[in-house]
Tab-separated table of N, CA and C in Angstrom:
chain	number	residue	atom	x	y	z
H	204	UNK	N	-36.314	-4.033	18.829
H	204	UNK	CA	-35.258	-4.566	17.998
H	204	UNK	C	-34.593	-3.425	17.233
H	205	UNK	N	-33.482	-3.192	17.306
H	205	UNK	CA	-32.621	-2.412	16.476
H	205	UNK	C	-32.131	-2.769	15.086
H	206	UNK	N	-32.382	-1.710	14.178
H	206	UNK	CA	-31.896	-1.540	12.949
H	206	UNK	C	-30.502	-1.431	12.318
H	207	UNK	N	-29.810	-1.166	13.396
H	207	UNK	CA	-28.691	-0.482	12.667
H	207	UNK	C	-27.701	-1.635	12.360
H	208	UNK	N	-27.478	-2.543	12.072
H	208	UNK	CA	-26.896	-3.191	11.670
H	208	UNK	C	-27.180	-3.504	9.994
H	209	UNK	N	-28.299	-3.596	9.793
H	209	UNK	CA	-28.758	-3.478	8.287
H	209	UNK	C	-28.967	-2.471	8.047
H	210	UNK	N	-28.865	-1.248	9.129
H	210	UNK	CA	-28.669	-0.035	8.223
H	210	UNK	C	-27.166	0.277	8.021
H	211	UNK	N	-26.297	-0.345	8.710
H	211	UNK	CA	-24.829	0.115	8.669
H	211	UNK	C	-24.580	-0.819	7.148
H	212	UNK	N	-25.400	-1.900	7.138
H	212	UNK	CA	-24.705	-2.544	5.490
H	212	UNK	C	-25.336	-2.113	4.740
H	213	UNK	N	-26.572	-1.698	4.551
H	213	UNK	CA	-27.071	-0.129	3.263
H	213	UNK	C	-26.458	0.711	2.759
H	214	UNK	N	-25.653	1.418	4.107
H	214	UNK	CA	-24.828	2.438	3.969
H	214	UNK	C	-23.750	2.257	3.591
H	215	UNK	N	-22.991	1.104	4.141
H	215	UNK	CA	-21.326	0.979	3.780
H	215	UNK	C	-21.130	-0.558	3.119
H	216	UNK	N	-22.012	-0.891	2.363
H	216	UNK	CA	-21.178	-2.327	1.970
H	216	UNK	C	-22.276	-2.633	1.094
H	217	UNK	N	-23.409	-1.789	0.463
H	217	UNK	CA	-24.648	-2.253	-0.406
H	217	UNK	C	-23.666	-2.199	-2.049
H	218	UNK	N	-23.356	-1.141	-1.864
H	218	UNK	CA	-22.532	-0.849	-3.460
H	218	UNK	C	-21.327	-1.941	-3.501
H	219	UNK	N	-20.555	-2.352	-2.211
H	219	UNK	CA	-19.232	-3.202	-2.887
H	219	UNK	C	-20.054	-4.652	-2.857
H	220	UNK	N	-21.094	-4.916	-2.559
H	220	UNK	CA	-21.753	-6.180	-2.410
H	220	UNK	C	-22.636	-5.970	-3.649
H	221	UNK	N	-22.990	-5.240	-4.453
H	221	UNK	CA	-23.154	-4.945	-6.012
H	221	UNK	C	-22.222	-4.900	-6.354
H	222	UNK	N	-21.106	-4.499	-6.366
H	222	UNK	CA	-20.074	-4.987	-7.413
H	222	UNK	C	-19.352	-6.250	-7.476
H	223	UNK	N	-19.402	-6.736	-6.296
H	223	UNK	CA	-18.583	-8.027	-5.497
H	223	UNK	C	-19.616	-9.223	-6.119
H	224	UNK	N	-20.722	-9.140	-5.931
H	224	UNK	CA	-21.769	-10.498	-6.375
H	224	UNK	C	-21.664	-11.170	-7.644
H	225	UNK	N	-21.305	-10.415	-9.036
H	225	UNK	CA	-21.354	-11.319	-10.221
H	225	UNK	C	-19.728	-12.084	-10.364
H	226	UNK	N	-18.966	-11.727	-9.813
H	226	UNK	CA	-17.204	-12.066	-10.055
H	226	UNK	C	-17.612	-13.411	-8.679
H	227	UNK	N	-18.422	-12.857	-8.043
H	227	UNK	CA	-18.025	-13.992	-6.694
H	227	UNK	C	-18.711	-15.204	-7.355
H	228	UNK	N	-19.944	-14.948	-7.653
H	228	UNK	CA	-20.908	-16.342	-8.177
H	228	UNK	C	-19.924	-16.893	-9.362
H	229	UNK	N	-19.319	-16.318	-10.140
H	229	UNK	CA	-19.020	-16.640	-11.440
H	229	UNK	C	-18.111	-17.582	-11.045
H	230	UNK	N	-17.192	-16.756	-10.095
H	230	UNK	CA	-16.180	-17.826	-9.661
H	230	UNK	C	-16.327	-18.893	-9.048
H	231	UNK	N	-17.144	-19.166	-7.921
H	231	UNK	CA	-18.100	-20.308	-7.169
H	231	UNK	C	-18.712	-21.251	-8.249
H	232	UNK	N	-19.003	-20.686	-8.986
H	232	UNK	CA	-19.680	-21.612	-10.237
H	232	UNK	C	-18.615	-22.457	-10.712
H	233	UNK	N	-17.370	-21.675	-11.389
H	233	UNK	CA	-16.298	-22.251	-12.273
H	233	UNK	C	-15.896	-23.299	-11.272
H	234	UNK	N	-16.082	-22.910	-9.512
H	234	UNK	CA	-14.974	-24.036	-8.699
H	234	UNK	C	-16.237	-25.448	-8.355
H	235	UNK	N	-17.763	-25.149	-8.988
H	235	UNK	CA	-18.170	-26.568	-8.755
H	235	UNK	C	-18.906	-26.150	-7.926
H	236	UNK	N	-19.297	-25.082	-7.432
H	236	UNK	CA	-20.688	-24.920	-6.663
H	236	UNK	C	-21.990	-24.920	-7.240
H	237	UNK	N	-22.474	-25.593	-7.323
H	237	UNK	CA	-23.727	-25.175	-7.989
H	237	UNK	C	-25.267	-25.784	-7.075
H	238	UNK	N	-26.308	-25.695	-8.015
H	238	UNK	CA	-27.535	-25.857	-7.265
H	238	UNK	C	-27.779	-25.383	-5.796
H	239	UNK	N	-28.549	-25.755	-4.939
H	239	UNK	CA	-28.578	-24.885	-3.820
H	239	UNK	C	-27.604	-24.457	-2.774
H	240	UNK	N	-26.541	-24.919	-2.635
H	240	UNK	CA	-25.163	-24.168	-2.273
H	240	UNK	C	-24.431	-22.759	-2.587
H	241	UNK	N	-24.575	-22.680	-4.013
H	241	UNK	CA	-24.629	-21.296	-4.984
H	241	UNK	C	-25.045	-20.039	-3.712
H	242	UNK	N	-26.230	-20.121	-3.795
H	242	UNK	CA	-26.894	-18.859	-2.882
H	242	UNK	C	-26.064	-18.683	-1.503
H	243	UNK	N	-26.550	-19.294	-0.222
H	243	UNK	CA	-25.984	-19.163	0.609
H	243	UNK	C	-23.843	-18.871	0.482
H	244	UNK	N	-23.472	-19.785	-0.267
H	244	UNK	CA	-22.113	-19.721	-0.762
H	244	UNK	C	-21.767	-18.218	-1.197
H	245	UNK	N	-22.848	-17.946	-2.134
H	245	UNK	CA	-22.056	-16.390	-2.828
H	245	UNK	C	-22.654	-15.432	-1.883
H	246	UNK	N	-23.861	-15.377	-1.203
H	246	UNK	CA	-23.823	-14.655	-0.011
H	246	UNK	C	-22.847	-14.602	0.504
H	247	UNK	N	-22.449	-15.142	1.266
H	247	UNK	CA	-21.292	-15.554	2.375
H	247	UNK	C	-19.890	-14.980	1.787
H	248	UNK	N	-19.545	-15.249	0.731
H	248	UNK	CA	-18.541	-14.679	-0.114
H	248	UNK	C	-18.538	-13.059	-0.835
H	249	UNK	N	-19.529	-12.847	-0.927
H	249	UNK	CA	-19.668	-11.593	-1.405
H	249	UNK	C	-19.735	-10.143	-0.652
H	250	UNK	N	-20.371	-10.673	0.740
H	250	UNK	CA	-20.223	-10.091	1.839
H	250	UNK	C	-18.699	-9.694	2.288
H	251	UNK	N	-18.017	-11.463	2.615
H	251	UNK	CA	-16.721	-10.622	2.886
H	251	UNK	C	-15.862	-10.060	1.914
H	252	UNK	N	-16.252	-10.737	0.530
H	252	UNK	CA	-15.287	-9.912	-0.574
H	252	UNK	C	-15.991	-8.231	-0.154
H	253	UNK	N	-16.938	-7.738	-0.020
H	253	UNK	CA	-17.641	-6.439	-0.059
H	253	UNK	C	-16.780	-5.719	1.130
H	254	UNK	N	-17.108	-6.241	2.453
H	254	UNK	CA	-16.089	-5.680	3.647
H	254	UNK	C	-14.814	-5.730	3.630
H	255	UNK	N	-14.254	-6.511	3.509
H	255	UNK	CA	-12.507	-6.640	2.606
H	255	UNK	C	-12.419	-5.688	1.774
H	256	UNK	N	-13.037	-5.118	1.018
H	256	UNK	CA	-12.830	-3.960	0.037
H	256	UNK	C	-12.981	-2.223	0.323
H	257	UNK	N	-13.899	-2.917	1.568
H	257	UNK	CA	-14.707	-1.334	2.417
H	257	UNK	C	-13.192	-0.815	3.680
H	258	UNK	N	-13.077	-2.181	4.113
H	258	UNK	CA	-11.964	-2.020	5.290
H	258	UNK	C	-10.345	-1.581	4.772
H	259	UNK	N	-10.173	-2.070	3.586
H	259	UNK	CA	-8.823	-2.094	2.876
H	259	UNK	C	-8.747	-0.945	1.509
H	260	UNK	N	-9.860	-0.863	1.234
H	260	UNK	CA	-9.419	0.374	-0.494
H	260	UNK	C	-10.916	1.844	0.292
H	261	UNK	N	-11.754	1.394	0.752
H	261	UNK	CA	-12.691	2.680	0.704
H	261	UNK	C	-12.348	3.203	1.746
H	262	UNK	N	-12.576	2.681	2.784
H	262	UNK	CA	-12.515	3.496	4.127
H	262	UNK	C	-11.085	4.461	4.610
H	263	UNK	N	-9.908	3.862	4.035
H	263	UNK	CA	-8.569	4.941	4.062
H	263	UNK	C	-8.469	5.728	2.358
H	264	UNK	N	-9.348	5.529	1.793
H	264	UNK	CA	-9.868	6.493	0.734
H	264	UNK	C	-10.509	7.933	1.607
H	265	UNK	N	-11.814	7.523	2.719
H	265	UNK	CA	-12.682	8.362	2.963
H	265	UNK	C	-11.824	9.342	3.838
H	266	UNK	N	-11.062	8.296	4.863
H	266	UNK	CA	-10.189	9.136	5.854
H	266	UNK	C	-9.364	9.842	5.176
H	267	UNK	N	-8.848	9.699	4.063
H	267	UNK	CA	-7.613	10.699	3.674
H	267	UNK	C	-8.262	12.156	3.069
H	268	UNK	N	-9.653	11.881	3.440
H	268	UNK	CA	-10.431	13.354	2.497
H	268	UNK	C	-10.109	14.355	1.246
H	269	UNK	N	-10.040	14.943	1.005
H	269	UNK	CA	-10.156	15.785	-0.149
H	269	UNK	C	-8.742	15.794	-0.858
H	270	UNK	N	-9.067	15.276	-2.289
H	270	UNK	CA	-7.770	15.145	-2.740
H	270	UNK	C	-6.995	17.054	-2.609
H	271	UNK	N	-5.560	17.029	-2.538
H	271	UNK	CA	-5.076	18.463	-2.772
H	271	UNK	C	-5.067	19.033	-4.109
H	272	UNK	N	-4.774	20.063	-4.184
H	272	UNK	CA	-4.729	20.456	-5.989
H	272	UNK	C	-3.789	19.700	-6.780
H	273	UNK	N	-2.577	19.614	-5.837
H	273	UNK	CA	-1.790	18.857	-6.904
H	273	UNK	C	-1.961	17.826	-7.643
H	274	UNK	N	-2.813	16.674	-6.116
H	274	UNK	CA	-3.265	15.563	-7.042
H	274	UNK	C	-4.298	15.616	-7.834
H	275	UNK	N	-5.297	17.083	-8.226
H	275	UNK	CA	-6.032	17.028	-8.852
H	275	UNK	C	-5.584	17.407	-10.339
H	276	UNK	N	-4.617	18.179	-10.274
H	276	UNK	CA	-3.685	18.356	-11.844
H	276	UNK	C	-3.194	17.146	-12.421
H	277	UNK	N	-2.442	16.583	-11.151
H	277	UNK	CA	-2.012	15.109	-11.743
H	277	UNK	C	-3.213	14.278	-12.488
H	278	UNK	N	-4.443	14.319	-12.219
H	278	UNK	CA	-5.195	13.564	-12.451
H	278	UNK	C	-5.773	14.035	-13.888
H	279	UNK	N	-5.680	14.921	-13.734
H	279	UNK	CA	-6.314	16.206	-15.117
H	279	UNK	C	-5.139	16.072	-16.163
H	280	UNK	N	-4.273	15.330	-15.870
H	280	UNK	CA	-2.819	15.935	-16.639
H	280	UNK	C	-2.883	14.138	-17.255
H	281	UNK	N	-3.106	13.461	-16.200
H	281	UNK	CA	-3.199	12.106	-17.118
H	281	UNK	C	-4.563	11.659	-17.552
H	282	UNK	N	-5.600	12.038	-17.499
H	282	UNK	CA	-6.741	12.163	-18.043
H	282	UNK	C	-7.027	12.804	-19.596
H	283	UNK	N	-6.042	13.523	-20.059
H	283	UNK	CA	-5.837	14.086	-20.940
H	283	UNK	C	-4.177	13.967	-21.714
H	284	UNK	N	-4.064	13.253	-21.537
H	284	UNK	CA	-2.411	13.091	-22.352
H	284	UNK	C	-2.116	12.278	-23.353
H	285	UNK	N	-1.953	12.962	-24.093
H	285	UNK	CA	-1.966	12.524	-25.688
H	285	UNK	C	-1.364	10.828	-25.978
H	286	UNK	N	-2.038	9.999	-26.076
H	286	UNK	CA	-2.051	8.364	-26.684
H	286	UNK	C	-1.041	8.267	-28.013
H	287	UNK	N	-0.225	7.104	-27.956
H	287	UNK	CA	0.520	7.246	-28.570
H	287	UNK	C	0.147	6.680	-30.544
H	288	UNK	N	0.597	7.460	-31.614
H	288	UNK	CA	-0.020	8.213	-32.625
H	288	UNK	C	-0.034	6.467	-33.210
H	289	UNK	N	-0.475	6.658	-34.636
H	289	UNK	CA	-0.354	5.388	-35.405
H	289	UNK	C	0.724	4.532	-35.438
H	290	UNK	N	1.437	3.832	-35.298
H	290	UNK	CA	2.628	2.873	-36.005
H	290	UNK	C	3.427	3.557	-36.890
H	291	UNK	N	4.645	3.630	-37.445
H	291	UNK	CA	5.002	4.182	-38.806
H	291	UNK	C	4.991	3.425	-40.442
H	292	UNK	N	4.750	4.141	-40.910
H	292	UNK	CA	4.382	3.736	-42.356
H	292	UNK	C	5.527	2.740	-42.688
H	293	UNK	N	5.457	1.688	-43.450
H	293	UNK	CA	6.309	1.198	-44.106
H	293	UNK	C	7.350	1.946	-44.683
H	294	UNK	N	8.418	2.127	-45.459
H	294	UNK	CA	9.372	2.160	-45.970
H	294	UNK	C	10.182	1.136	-47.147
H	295	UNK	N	10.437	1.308	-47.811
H	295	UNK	CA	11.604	0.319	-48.823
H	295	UNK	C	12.709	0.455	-48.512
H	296	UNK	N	13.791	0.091	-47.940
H	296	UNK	CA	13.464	-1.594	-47.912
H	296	UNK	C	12.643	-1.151	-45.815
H	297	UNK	N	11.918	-2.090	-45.879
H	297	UNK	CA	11.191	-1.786	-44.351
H	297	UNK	C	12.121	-2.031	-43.238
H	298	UNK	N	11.557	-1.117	-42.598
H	298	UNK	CA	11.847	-1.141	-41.440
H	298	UNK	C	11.718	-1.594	-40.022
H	299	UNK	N	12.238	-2.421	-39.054
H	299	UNK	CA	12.377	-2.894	-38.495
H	299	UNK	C	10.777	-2.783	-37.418
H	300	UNK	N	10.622	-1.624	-37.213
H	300	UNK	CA	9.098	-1.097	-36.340
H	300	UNK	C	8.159	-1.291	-37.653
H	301	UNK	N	8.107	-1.382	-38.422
H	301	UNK	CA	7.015	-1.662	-39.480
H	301	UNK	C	5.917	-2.557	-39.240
H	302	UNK	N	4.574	-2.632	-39.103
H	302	UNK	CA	3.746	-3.326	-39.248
H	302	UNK	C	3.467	-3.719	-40.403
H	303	UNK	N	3.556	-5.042	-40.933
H	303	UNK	CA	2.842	-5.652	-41.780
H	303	UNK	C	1.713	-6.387	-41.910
């Protein structure tokens, strides 16, 4: 008997099927699944939410390989860019941007 099928979902779909499992149940719950349906249900759902995510956002992530420098400045450049400062102080008579 061969492994590689549960080794191919170890490798490529263990982490989005950890991130995919608490949003999937939560939601299955809110739509009225509950008691022993739950399990098999958010299995089933979490899986393809997990491969849907591997096939569509990771895998043309992996293929496009190494970001270039540029996009690594870009990233460094908005990672670090100054947030915009307090509100402005009141005034007499106030002013229109004024927080009260």
């Amino acid at each position: 008997m061969s492994l590689s099928a549960p080794v191919w979902i170890g490798r490529n779909l263990s982490y989005g099927m950890y991130l995919w499992h608490y949003p999937v149940i939560r939601l299955l719950h809110d739509l009225g699944v509950v008691g022993d349906a739950l399990l098999p249900a958010g299995l089933a759902a979490t899986f393809v939410a997990a491969l849907a995510s591997y096939a569509l956002v990771e895998r043309p992530l992996l293929r496009r390989g190494r970001p270039s420098r540029a996009v690594k400045a870009d990233l460094a450049a908005a990672a670090v860019r100054p947030t915009p400062g307090p509100p402005p102080q009141c005034s007499v008579p106030p002013s229109p941007y004024c927080r009260i």
